[in-house]
Amino acid sequence: MEVVKNLDLQRFMGRWYEIASFPNFFQPKNGENTRATYTVNEDGTVHVLNETYKDGKKVSIEGTAYKADPKTNEAKLKVKFYVPPFLPIIPVTGDYWVLYIDDDYQYVLVGGGPTKKFLWILCRSTHMGDETYNFLVQKAKDLGYEASKLHKTPQTDPPPETEDVPKDKGIWWIKSLFEK
């Protein structure tokens, strides 16, 4: 599967809001105001902070992203999280492939590797116009994704503040595994 080449990592850093995604077992069901914040670590890897609000409470998980193959110019990254988040002992690694990004680095289509089981549409703002959204959905379809599985993520404007530190340290992760 073709991915973005020569991703400018510095321009990619910062906050991204989840506009839509495939539902998956590792994100709380019915989460709102879901977002990811990326910052470059001193060693060149990327610190990942994923946050969402579930039943009015912020939940989050932190991880590290790095190039799957440093010798290529492809935007195929690996993301490593430790689970359970409240007692990080087991590393879990997944694919994070940048499938499309606009020239201004304002919206992006991300896939979870060659399986096509995971897909995210992210944007620098909390909302995306229909034309841009439909363009990214069509891109996903063209790449063989079952775009009808996309679920739009509710976002408020302005987004909630992020200064508070989540108190549950990932208890949501266990609860989300048992939700129906």
mmCIF file of C-alpha atoms in Angstrom, residues 3-174:
data_model
loop_
_atom_site.group_PDB
_atom_site.id
_atom_site.type_symbol
_atom_site.label_atom_id
_atom_site.label_comp_id
_atom_site.label_asym_id
_atom_site.label_seq_id
_atom_site.Cartn_x
_atom_site.Cartn_y
_atom_site.Cartn_z
ATOM 1 C CA VAL A 3 1.978 5.861 1.901
ATOM 2 C CA VAL A 4 3.190 9.454 2.116
ATOM 3 C CA LYS A 5 6.845 9.919 1.241
ATOM 4 C CA ASN A 6 9.165 12.406 2.953
ATOM 5 C CA LEU A 7 6.799 13.322 5.794
ATOM 6 C CA ASP A 8 8.056 16.497 7.475
ATOM 7 C CA LEU A 9 8.018 15.284 11.065
ATOM 8 C CA GLN A 10 8.412 18.778 12.544
ATOM 9 C CA ARG A 11 5.341 20.031 10.660
ATOM 10 C CA PHE A 12 3.411 16.920 11.692
ATOM 11 C CA MET A 13 3.960 17.607 15.403
ATOM 12 C CA GLY A 14 1.269 19.221 17.519
ATOM 13 C CA ARG A 15 -2.408 18.581 18.140
ATOM 14 C CA TRP A 16 -4.676 16.587 15.837
ATOM 15 C CA TYR A 17 -8.416 16.135 16.401
ATOM 16 C CA GLU A 18 -10.085 12.870 15.458
ATOM 17 C CA ILE A 19 -12.843 13.608 12.949
ATOM 18 C CA ALA A 20 -13.691 9.967 12.279
ATOM 19 C CA SER A 21 -12.280 6.501 12.840
ATOM 20 C CA PHE A 22 -13.028 2.828 12.612
ATOM 21 C CA PRO A 23 -14.300 1.669 16.001
ATOM 22 C CA ASN A 24 -11.657 -0.457 17.697
ATOM 23 C CA PHE A 25 -11.072 -2.277 20.952
ATOM 24 C CA PHE A 26 -8.317 0.009 22.209
ATOM 25 C CA GLN A 27 -10.298 3.254 22.212
ATOM 26 C CA PRO A 28 -13.239 3.802 24.568
ATOM 27 C CA LYS A 29 -16.603 3.380 22.870
ATOM 28 C CA ASN A 30 -18.552 6.600 22.368
ATOM 29 C CA GLY A 31 -15.565 8.772 23.186
ATOM 30 C CA GLU A 32 -15.869 12.482 22.467
ATOM 31 C CA ASN A 33 -13.338 15.222 21.818
ATOM 32 C CA THR A 34 -10.747 12.609 20.909
ATOM 33 C CA ARG A 35 -7.353 14.010 19.989
ATOM 34 C CA ALA A 36 -3.705 13.162 19.661
ATOM 35 C CA THR A 37 -0.770 15.395 20.528
ATOM 36 C CA TYR A 38 2.668 14.620 19.119
ATOM 37 C CA THR A 39 6.005 16.049 20.265
ATOM 38 C CA VAL A 40 9.532 15.079 19.241
ATOM 39 C CA ASN A 41 11.620 13.449 21.954
ATOM 40 C CA GLU A 42 15.341 14.186 22.323
ATOM 41 C CA ASP A 43 16.200 10.815 20.763
ATOM 42 C CA GLY A 44 14.190 11.584 17.607
ATOM 43 C CA THR A 45 11.216 9.399 18.519
ATOM 44 C CA VAL A 46 7.787 10.952 18.975
ATOM 45 C CA HIS A 47 5.905 11.229 22.253
ATOM 46 C CA VAL A 48 2.239 10.352 21.669
ATOM 47 C CA LEU A 49 -0.546 11.544 23.952
ATOM 48 C CA ASN A 50 -3.982 10.208 23.003
ATOM 49 C CA GLU A 51 -6.911 11.724 24.891
ATOM 50 C CA THR A 52 -10.659 11.274 24.780
ATOM 51 C CA TYR A 53 -13.602 12.161 26.963
ATOM 52 C CA LYS A 54 -15.898 9.373 28.110
ATOM 53 C CA ASP A 55 -18.963 10.204 30.218
ATOM 54 C CA GLY A 56 -17.527 13.679 30.828
ATOM 55 C CA LYS A 57 -14.174 12.424 32.142
ATOM 56 C CA LYS A 58 -10.878 12.734 30.315
ATOM 57 C CA VAL A 59 -8.986 9.506 29.758
ATOM 58 C CA SER A 60 -5.614 9.198 28.083
ATOM 59 C CA ILE A 61 -2.749 6.947 27.175
ATOM 60 C CA GLU A 62 0.831 7.843 26.299
ATOM 61 C CA GLY A 63 3.188 6.092 23.951
ATOM 62 C CA THR A 64 6.098 6.452 21.575
ATOM 63 C CA ALA A 65 6.173 6.495 17.771
ATOM 64 C CA TYR A 66 9.177 5.826 15.571
ATOM 65 C CA LYS A 67 9.928 5.028 11.930
ATOM 66 C CA ALA A 68 9.320 1.382 11.110
ATOM 67 C CA ASP A 69 12.318 1.419 8.760
ATOM 68 C CA PRO A 70 14.648 4.402 9.218
ATOM 69 C CA LYS A 71 16.294 3.650 5.851
ATOM 70 C CA THR A 72 13.191 4.539 3.813
ATOM 71 C CA ASN A 73 11.435 7.822 3.148
ATOM 72 C CA GLU A 74 8.018 6.238 3.721
ATOM 73 C CA ALA A 75 5.689 7.512 6.458
ATOM 74 C CA LYS A 76 5.308 4.074 8.001
ATOM 75 C CA LEU A 77 5.593 4.463 11.729
ATOM 76 C CA LYS A 78 5.288 2.113 14.665
ATOM 77 C CA VAL A 79 3.508 3.230 17.818
ATOM 78 C CA LYS A 80 4.250 1.555 21.137
ATOM 79 C CA PHE A 81 1.998 1.771 24.179
ATOM 80 C CA TYR A 82 2.350 -0.091 27.450
ATOM 81 C CA VAL A 83 -0.677 -1.861 28.875
ATOM 82 C CA PRO A 84 -2.419 -1.716 31.086
ATOM 83 C CA PRO A 85 -1.848 2.073 31.122
ATOM 84 C CA PHE A 86 -2.117 2.329 34.909
ATOM 85 C CA LEU A 87 0.628 -0.305 35.361
ATOM 86 C CA PRO A 88 2.687 -0.178 32.169
ATOM 87 C CA ILE A 89 4.336 -3.572 31.895
ATOM 88 C CA ILE A 90 3.367 -5.062 28.544
ATOM 89 C CA PRO A 91 4.495 -3.272 25.353
ATOM 90 C CA VAL A 92 1.946 -3.295 22.550
ATOM 91 C CA THR A 93 3.115 -2.061 19.154
ATOM 92 C CA GLY A 94 0.980 -1.156 16.167
ATOM 93 C CA ASP A 95 1.349 0.325 12.704
ATOM 94 C CA TYR A 96 0.675 4.005 12.054
ATOM 95 C CA TRP A 97 0.840 4.697 8.330
ATOM 96 C CA VAL A 98 0.287 8.195 6.983
ATOM 97 C CA LEU A 99 -1.730 7.484 3.847
ATOM 98 C CA TYR A 100 -2.419 11.081 2.826
ATOM 99 C CA ILE A 101 -1.656 14.554 4.164
ATOM 100 C CA ASP A 102 -2.462 17.883 2.564
ATOM 101 C CA ASP A 103 0.304 20.299 1.593
ATOM 102 C CA ASP A 104 -0.431 22.571 4.574
ATOM 103 C CA TYR A 105 -0.454 19.722 7.116
ATOM 104 C CA GLN A 106 -4.020 20.535 8.197
ATOM 105 C CA TYR A 107 -5.715 17.167 7.654
ATOM 106 C CA VAL A 108 -4.486 13.609 7.375
ATOM 107 C CA LEU A 109 -5.643 10.079 6.615
ATOM 108 C CA VAL A 110 -3.938 7.438 8.791
ATOM 109 C CA GLY A 111 -4.157 3.672 8.484
ATOM 110 C CA GLY A 112 -3.121 0.937 10.851
ATOM 111 C CA GLY A 113 -0.908 -0.948 8.436
ATOM 112 C CA PRO A 114 -1.619 -3.442 5.688
ATOM 113 C CA THR A 115 -4.587 -5.139 7.404
ATOM 114 C CA LYS A 116 -6.933 -2.183 6.772
ATOM 115 C CA LYS A 117 -8.610 -2.845 10.130
ATOM 116 C CA PHE A 118 -7.845 0.629 11.475
ATOM 117 C CA LEU A 119 -8.430 4.054 9.934
ATOM 118 C CA TRP A 120 -8.439 7.603 11.248
ATOM 119 C CA ILE A 121 -9.277 10.978 9.735
ATOM 120 C CA LEU A 122 -7.537 13.713 11.713
ATOM 121 C CA CYS A 123 -7.601 17.497 11.441
ATOM 122 C CA ARG A 124 -5.864 20.435 13.094
ATOM 123 C CA SER A 125 -9.260 21.910 13.994
ATOM 124 C CA THR A 126 -12.214 20.303 15.723
ATOM 125 C CA HIS A 127 -14.350 20.319 12.592
ATOM 126 C CA MET A 128 -13.786 19.533 8.941
ATOM 127 C CA GLY A 129 -15.772 20.694 5.931
ATOM 128 C CA ASP A 130 -17.853 18.144 4.046
ATOM 129 C CA GLU A 131 -15.807 18.531 0.867
ATOM 130 C CA THR A 132 -12.538 17.698 2.637
ATOM 131 C CA TYR A 133 -14.131 14.857 4.600
ATOM 132 C CA ASN A 134 -15.630 13.320 1.462
ATOM 133 C CA PHE A 135 -12.276 13.665 -0.311
ATOM 134 C CA LEU A 136 -10.536 11.698 2.468
ATOM 135 C CA VAL A 137 -13.297 9.074 2.544
ATOM 136 C CA GLN A 138 -12.847 8.585 -1.203
ATOM 137 C CA LYS A 139 -9.067 8.292 -0.711
ATOM 138 C CA ALA A 140 -9.714 5.562 1.847
ATOM 139 C CA LYS A 141 -12.040 3.737 -0.544
ATOM 140 C CA ASP A 142 -9.460 4.007 -3.332
ATOM 141 C CA LEU A 143 -6.938 2.342 -0.998
ATOM 142 C CA GLY A 144 -9.331 -0.539 -0.343
ATOM 143 C CA TYR A 145 -10.746 0.492 3.027
ATOM 144 C CA GLU A 146 -14.371 -0.247 3.872
ATOM 145 C CA ALA A 147 -15.129 3.432 4.472
ATOM 146 C CA SER A 148 -18.728 2.721 5.513
ATOM 147 C CA LYS A 149 -17.260 1.583 8.878
ATOM 148 C CA LEU A 150 -16.078 5.130 9.655
ATOM 149 C CA HIS A 151 -17.688 6.585 12.758
ATOM 150 C CA LYS A 152 -17.654 10.376 13.187
ATOM 151 C CA THR A 153 -16.218 11.538 16.492
ATOM 152 C CA PRO A 154 -18.223 14.241 18.309
ATOM 153 C CA GLN A 155 -16.103 17.334 18.905
ATOM 154 C CA THR A 156 -17.045 20.484 20.819
ATOM 155 C CA ASP A 157 -15.913 23.968 19.947
ATOM 156 C CA PRO A 158 -13.967 25.150 21.799
ATOM 157 C CA PRO A 159 -12.396 21.839 22.775
ATOM 158 C CA PRO A 160 -12.016 20.994 26.474
ATOM 159 C CA GLU A 161 -8.892 22.220 28.214
ATOM 160 C CA THR A 162 -6.055 19.741 28.681
ATOM 161 C CA GLU A 163 -4.281 21.116 31.750
ATOM 162 C CA ASP A 164 -5.797 18.551 34.110
ATOM 163 C CA VAL A 165 -4.044 15.232 34.495
ATOM 164 C CA PRO A 166 -6.280 12.185 34.134
ATOM 165 C CA LYS A 167 -6.927 10.614 37.515
ATOM 166 C CA ASP A 168 -7.847 7.129 36.363
ATOM 167 C CA LYS A 169 -4.455 6.331 34.777
ATOM 168 C CA GLY A 170 -6.057 4.092 32.211
ATOM 169 C CA ILE A 171 -8.783 2.260 34.152
ATOM 170 C CA TRP A 172 -10.963 3.147 31.122
ATOM 171 C CA TRP A 173 -8.832 0.794 29.062
ATOM 172 C CA ILE A 174 -9.964 -2.239 31.043
#
